[in-house]
Amino acid sequence: MNPETTVQPERTMSPALSKSPASMEWVRRLGGPLLTSIVLFAALVLGGLLYASGGGGARDSLVTQMLINAIIVVGMQIYIGNTGVLSFGHVGFGAIAGYTFAIFAISVERKSVTVSDAPFGLSEIQWSPLAAIVAAVVVTLAIGLVVGLGLSRTAAQSGAIAATVITLAVLFMAREVAVNWDELTGGDRAGLSFGIGDTLESRWPIYVALFASLLLARLYGTSRSGRLAAATREDNLAARAVGHNPATHQTLALVLSIVVVAVGASLRVYELGSITPKFFFFEFTLLTLTMLIVGGRNSLTGAVLGVVVITVGNEVTRYLAGPSVDSFEFVFRPGLSKLFLGLSMLLFMIVRPGGLLPDWELDSWLFSRWRRRHETKPVEAATDEDTSLGSEVLKAESITVRFGGFQALDDATLDPQPDEVTGIIGPNGAGKTTLLNVLTGVVPSTSGRFSLGSNDLSSKQTHAIAREGVVRTFQNLRLFGSLTVRENVAVAALHRSDSGDSGSQPSVEELLVAAGIWDDRDRRASELDYGTARRLELARAAATRPAFLLLDEPTSGMNEAESLAMTAQVRDLARLVGAGVVVIDHDLGFITGVCDRIYCLAQGTVVAVGTADEIQADPIVREVYLGSVADDGPGEPRDS
């Protein structure tokens, strides 16, 4: 179809959007994070000063260490909280930064005693503390980017476990280098140390770094990249299926987190006045990770709360294990603080894995309350029954897929038209889901090709195929569980900005109304009933403005009334966004009610193509499909 002659649906301005002043958008994007950062900073600093005012130097030192730890934990939260990858390596990056800072900041006289043979002439260099911090950030970032190439790739494609193992290797490698490169680090015993009077004398650098890290973390969390990273954290494959490349956002989160951790680690060394390998190894890793996990790794506010709670708990157990408490004797007393940290992490991982504040933020809470008070339901966008469902043909030619000795698809073809809803049926093991997996880049084909219009998609990855306009739903629900219904759809809609074609498309609010989930817009996706969750998945896919929607069992588990409602919603949403539809389903009532043309697969081969009446009357279809109501069986990959 010629795009110039395509009839666009009549659109209506959404009252929900028209009632949102531009100033509120500014508040949400910048003012909100700024407010949250100010509140968290004030709570930490004023609370610390109040505690220190009632004691001597020990309390003062404890508060200083708490503030520095907060910087490092916030840096870890930027990566761990937004990507979901549990990293042990950030303390390793801290070690790199700490040693780099010490090497550049310690006086030439001191280095002549401990590391006089330092390579690259480093024993003859002395920079200002600020310049040394900059050097620490640059060096750590350079090493972190090298690690990040493998880290983001494994996290994006293999899951978080492989990436976690890589981060653990970073921690151990950093320690081994610190222990064994005596000429540069001073080794395991001597280490590096500043001269008397050369250490940090004021908390002002800590205050500046703390506030900057809080603001950076919150700004990133509300940014486009941060929201997409959070979606990837919830479901990697679902994020790729709506056009987002996890590696891009994981890498950016890693870069920002390394910068913050490097600054915090440098200040820690500067305040302590020395560094040895044990300063940034397992004990400090346990401390900072426990702070993050107990507070809530998905939340900046939770991370800060975790720092306070664990600092207090650690100090209490240290006091109980000390010589001043003679009546508190038991076998674990010498390691009571470590036992407290270990038990805290273990209990929270089991009982409350989301932490004390799983993902609560002050600015998000305030904005959501404001929006609920002022938001009105949008007028549903009108659709025209004669409007085309799309403008390009999706064509699959001679698709063959083999899994070892099992052939899932055998020379299968498919050419759904842009002005049709195309159905795919078939018995158990016919290859239906495998065909959708091939068309969306989840499973590579052994041979054959598929294209959208003139664009060959055969060798492209899942996120790239989705950006080209082929977007799917899944046989097993794959939603961004901790995000709200609105956020699920809004994150998918961010894909539009990549193509630069969002002006004529329905708003997020209009899609929610069209899918019948407006009243659930502020509920978490994980809280939805099955039917509502299915409608959300459909709305999320439609939000990407696809050329073709590929729906895998959209009515699975639904009753007859829900299936009828889904039939109408599939057609309405497809027309609303101008998309063609390919749908797999075992509900023949649904298939015949929604599809203009139907393909029947058997043993990986297309055995019949026709209208609903033709397919139902076809003797081959009746033979292969008789009594088959189960989904694709063993040997065929599901959704992954």
XYZ file of C-alpha atoms in Angstrom, residues 502 507 594:
3
model
C 5.740 9.019 17.086
C -0.420 8.020 23.516
C -10.190 -12.715 14.196
